[in-house]
């Protein structure tokens, strides 16, 4: 006795089609989210533009991110730092007025994190700055970004790739980044 | 397709499309949402509003200060990140700790971050002792106390104000004396049952010094320790543990290289094997309290019938001493030979040997051994400490058990007495405390200064929350020190977490709320200013010898280094002034109704009980039994057999003063006629981690005291044991303590331990 595969399948045909459509729909939904909401350039509480600061005025990165050469964290400028200039500069702009409101009420600006590493990764900014890795290597051409955007994948493969290329001492050692 | 009669089996076209449509959009939505929620949640990047001035986020800073969890006064280094204390280590530059801490010292962070810390002042609402308090502001609390004190002072009745503290040294001690002096009162007593009152007294009698000497274990080559658990918590455990390392390696103190001499030999004489006993080459379990006789027996053999002490020693021949101490005559002879032949022998006494009714005579007898060995004031012997850089010695500060009782009762007897209690907890560690409680009840105003609502604070009317030692200012000239003149400043390594104050600040604030004379006499804005002033005076006196541009430079340098002092050791002649005699120990309870000697011992984790509210200390396996969390009573296997009990069986332990229940731990490291219990558990009020856990052996001790000093004799009570039929399983990390001839460690060589095959 023989069973025709085609016939057997035929019995399930409607079901198979249904599953296929469902799967396609599911994937489409997923992709749609990734495409329309990539999350790599979230809207920030203040439309801060690196184009103006780092691009036009060529302010050094470490003028604001003051801890980068000395600490694991680069440091988001304190509100007081922003006000150091914006007490007098561009005070008529609505975004600067938002800043002034934060300052007057002694509130921190709740920036959205763009470059987020998992908690089990030890990433010291100072080592990279001291090794003269340009900020742009990981953060992209910041000076051209009106809204900050993540361009690097920040994946382990990507990190180790660079470590290998630059022949970093112990750059492939697990313990270097996972302490 | 035509519609058929059977509607259940086929869908209409419309229905089909609707279904496909809904399904597709549901699935697409699901995909969309899965993608959304599988992404790491959006995090915020919160900047400072105003950047911190004194640290860089992400970079640790290290501050030196002083550990004050026990009287040793180790220098510590605390790692701070973003203004928070993260880790405590020993300060390598501090001569007492030399980079080390004990387990309790490590747990200092849990004093700081303890969830049961008192965060605001409170005043009593219910009856004394019920723990019914409500919070008040600092202002009202201080004003209440100050106006009370002011009234008494202006009426010339300030003499009824008393201050009871634990072990306060340095310039804070001076400030407190000054405050009381202004009140017209000299009532100031420091009491903690672990204060080595007998050791002070014995050394005063022997060598005419009010200070503790430094026992130079590192450079000795034969150490005869009578009950001094110096690797546990005796006097200055970190310093002595370090010295013990040098002693065992045959190195000169603190040197890594250089010629080795012979490895030092350690003999530990004690009825219950302590951590030090377990490290000894020979462990000699003598009858509790007879250590003095043993010392005199050894002295008898060494002196050989000659010399100044011949007459006093005549009757201490080995057979007689063997009878008293339960140590075989041949062992006594062997110990005497080894001690006499060693190049740098050293005898020390503490623990149970100092905690009988005959503590002082025992310790004097032990000192005699040092005199006969000619090691007083010599390297590898008893090194005297130079006069401290500032402050009174413990001998001048500490009161005994009897002193405390008299002190509190006297205050109760005056009208309008006020008792201020800071940093001591007698209602936990003071047996016969009904008398103390009765006296406390009669005192109209009891003010407590504390970080925790402990047993004693329950009886206060007002409790003022003080800074933990990591948040406040202070200074310290450690005692016994290490034979050098050393001083340290204790600085706040973090800002106070709560609304708390330094003890010194409380008194300065009180004075500021009192009348003009008080204000003028105590003009400092805060304790920090007082401390700086005091150090400025010290600096001015030594200005020529010190190599700093000005006082500020000096102050900063001491703060940075965490210690200041001289590295020269004083030398001293080999003098010995005391009369020696043996006084038999007296134990409460007769040996028929109470057949066993009861030896509570200071535990490594909790010290005198103050560490019991620190979870790390609760989790710390006891070094001898590996038990965590609970209490236990140590029994010799023979005792256990006699009672028919096994590990974990709960015994009722009763003494003439009371009874408690504790599970059995069987060990060969104890005499069959002795049982032992760790001190530290069994708190009735000491925060969530300590309260109601285990049993407090001090609570069933009779109020026995040393015959000379009146110090609490906590090794002088006998007990009876009754099985209850109940049992528990110990929480412990260790397994079986015997090798059962499996030769795990290979064949034994060299020394053997007497008294069993423990280990
Ligand atoms: S020995 Fe005493 S002072 Fe030293 S670290 Fe331990 S608790 Fe602190």
Short mmCIF file of C-alpha atoms in Angstrom, two decimals, chain B residues 362-523:
data_model
loop_
_atom_site.label_atom_id
_atom_site.label_comp_id
_atom_site.label_asym_id
_atom_site.label_seq_id
_atom_site.Cartn_x
_atom_site.Cartn_y
_atom_site.Cartn_z
CA UNK B 362 47.10 34.52 87.32
CA UNK B 363 48.35 37.25 85.04
CA UNK B 364 50.98 38.35 87.53
CA UNK B 365 52.24 34.76 87.71
CA UNK B 366 52.42 34.71 83.92
CA UNK B 367 54.35 37.96 83.96
CA UNK B 368 56.81 36.39 86.37
CA UNK B 369 57.72 33.89 83.66
CA UNK B 370 58.67 36.78 81.40
CA UNK B 371 60.77 38.29 84.15
CA UNK B 372 62.56 35.00 84.79
CA UNK B 373 63.20 34.67 81.08
CA UNK B 374 64.71 38.14 81.15
CA UNK B 375 62.59 39.27 78.23
CA UNK B 376 61.00 42.40 79.72
CA UNK B 377 61.67 45.40 77.53
CA UNK B 378 63.58 43.21 75.11
CA UNK B 379 62.98 42.33 71.50
CA UNK B 380 60.87 39.22 71.35
CA UNK B 381 59.54 39.88 74.81
CA UNK B 382 57.29 42.31 76.63
CA UNK B 383 57.85 45.65 74.95
CA UNK B 384 56.51 48.68 76.75
CA UNK B 385 54.64 51.28 74.84
CA UNK B 386 55.83 54.87 75.06
CA UNK B 387 53.47 57.36 76.62
CA UNK B 388 50.61 57.83 74.18
CA UNK B 389 50.63 60.93 72.00
CA UNK B 390 47.45 62.06 73.75
CA UNK B 391 44.63 60.84 75.93
CA UNK B 392 44.26 58.67 78.96
CA UNK B 393 45.17 54.99 78.98
CA UNK B 394 42.52 52.35 79.39
CA UNK B 395 43.57 51.84 82.98
CA UNK B 396 42.57 55.43 83.73
CA UNK B 397 39.37 55.27 81.72
CA UNK B 398 37.85 51.87 82.35
CA UNK B 399 35.69 50.85 85.26
CA UNK B 400 35.07 47.34 86.46
CA UNK B 401 31.84 45.47 86.95
CA UNK B 402 31.56 46.65 90.53
CA UNK B 403 32.46 50.20 89.52
CA UNK B 404 29.63 50.25 87.01
CA UNK B 405 27.08 48.96 89.45
CA UNK B 406 28.12 51.50 92.07
CA UNK B 407 28.22 54.23 89.43
CA UNK B 408 24.65 53.68 88.24
CA UNK B 409 23.27 53.15 91.73
CA UNK B 410 24.87 56.36 92.98
CA UNK B 411 23.27 58.33 90.18
CA UNK B 412 19.97 56.69 91.02
CA UNK B 413 20.38 57.79 94.61
CA UNK B 414 20.82 61.51 93.92
CA UNK B 415 17.72 63.54 93.21
CA UNK B 416 17.41 64.54 89.59
CA UNK B 417 20.17 62.27 88.40
CA UNK B 418 20.91 62.15 84.68
CA UNK B 419 22.65 59.26 82.99
CA UNK B 420 24.01 59.62 79.49
CA UNK B 421 24.96 56.33 77.85
CA UNK B 422 27.04 56.17 74.69
CA UNK B 423 28.56 53.20 72.89
CA UNK B 424 28.12 50.49 75.48
CA UNK B 425 25.43 47.92 76.03
CA UNK B 426 25.57 46.61 79.61
CA UNK B 427 22.06 45.22 79.57
CA UNK B 428 23.31 42.64 77.08
CA UNK B 429 26.58 41.68 78.67
CA UNK B 430 26.05 42.39 82.35
CA UNK B 431 24.82 39.52 84.46
CA UNK B 432 22.81 40.33 87.51
CA UNK B 433 21.32 43.08 85.39
CA UNK B 434 18.14 43.21 87.50
CA UNK B 435 20.08 45.38 89.89
CA UNK B 436 21.22 47.54 87.03
CA UNK B 437 17.70 47.74 85.61
CA UNK B 438 16.30 48.65 89.02
CA UNK B 439 18.84 51.43 89.34
CA UNK B 440 18.16 52.64 85.80
CA UNK B 441 14.44 52.74 86.54
CA UNK B 442 15.08 55.14 89.37
CA UNK B 443 17.05 57.63 87.31
CA UNK B 444 14.72 60.42 86.15
CA UNK B 445 16.46 61.05 82.85
CA UNK B 446 18.42 58.50 80.82
CA UNK B 447 19.79 59.77 77.53
CA UNK B 448 21.24 57.35 75.00
CA UNK B 449 23.61 58.10 72.13
CA UNK B 450 23.62 55.20 69.76
CA UNK B 451 23.26 53.98 66.20
CA UNK B 452 21.02 51.09 67.17
CA UNK B 453 18.15 50.48 69.55
CA UNK B 454 19.99 47.86 71.56
CA UNK B 455 19.01 46.31 74.88
CA UNK B 456 20.28 49.25 76.93
CA UNK B 457 18.72 51.91 74.71
CA UNK B 458 15.34 50.34 75.46
CA UNK B 459 15.68 51.91 78.90
CA UNK B 460 16.54 55.40 77.70
CA UNK B 461 14.10 58.29 77.67
CA UNK B 462 15.69 60.00 74.71
CA UNK B 463 17.90 58.29 72.16
CA UNK B 464 20.01 60.47 69.89
CA UNK B 465 21.24 58.82 66.70
CA UNK B 466 24.99 59.17 66.23
CA UNK B 467 27.16 58.84 63.17
CA UNK B 468 28.66 55.51 62.34
CA UNK B 469 32.45 55.57 62.54
CA UNK B 470 32.64 55.90 58.76
CA UNK B 471 30.67 59.15 58.83
CA UNK B 472 32.28 61.04 61.67
CA UNK B 473 35.41 62.65 62.99
CA UNK B 474 37.66 61.35 65.69
CA UNK B 475 41.20 60.45 66.55
CA UNK B 476 42.92 57.61 68.24
CA UNK B 477 46.14 56.62 69.92
CA UNK B 478 45.77 52.85 69.64
CA UNK B 479 46.26 50.75 72.71
CA UNK B 480 48.26 48.57 73.16
CA UNK B 481 49.78 49.88 69.95
CA UNK B 482 52.90 48.19 68.71
CA UNK B 483 55.54 49.59 71.02
CA UNK B 484 55.69 52.87 69.08
CA UNK B 485 54.00 56.20 69.56
CA UNK B 486 51.25 56.20 66.99
CA UNK B 487 48.21 58.37 66.45
CA UNK B 488 45.58 58.49 63.75
CA UNK B 489 42.77 60.75 62.73
CA UNK B 490 39.47 59.17 61.95
CA UNK B 491 37.78 61.09 59.16
CA UNK B 492 34.36 60.79 57.56
CA UNK B 493 34.75 58.76 54.41
CA UNK B 494 31.15 59.39 53.38
CA UNK B 495 28.62 62.05 54.24
CA UNK B 496 26.17 60.89 56.94
CA UNK B 497 23.41 58.81 55.39
CA UNK B 498 20.82 59.97 57.89
CA UNK B 499 20.11 62.80 60.25
CA UNK B 500 22.87 61.80 62.65
CA UNK B 501 25.66 63.54 64.55
CA UNK B 502 29.05 62.81 66.05
CA UNK B 503 29.02 62.14 69.78
CA UNK B 504 31.28 65.16 70.20
CA UNK B 505 28.85 67.32 68.25
CA UNK B 506 25.97 66.30 70.49
CA UNK B 507 27.84 67.65 73.53
CA UNK B 508 28.93 70.84 71.78
CA UNK B 509 25.34 71.46 70.65
CA UNK B 510 24.08 70.80 74.15
CA UNK B 511 26.50 73.35 75.56
CA UNK B 512 25.38 75.86 72.95
CA UNK B 513 21.83 75.51 74.23
CA UNK B 514 22.86 76.06 77.84
CA UNK B 515 23.74 79.24 79.69
CA UNK B 516 26.43 81.73 78.70
CA UNK B 517 29.25 80.20 80.71
CA UNK B 518 28.76 76.84 79.06
CA UNK B 519 28.60 78.45 75.64
CA UNK B 520 31.77 80.37 76.26
CA UNK B 521 33.61 77.36 77.63
CA UNK B 522 32.73 75.25 74.61
CA UNK B 523 32.94 77.71 71.76
#
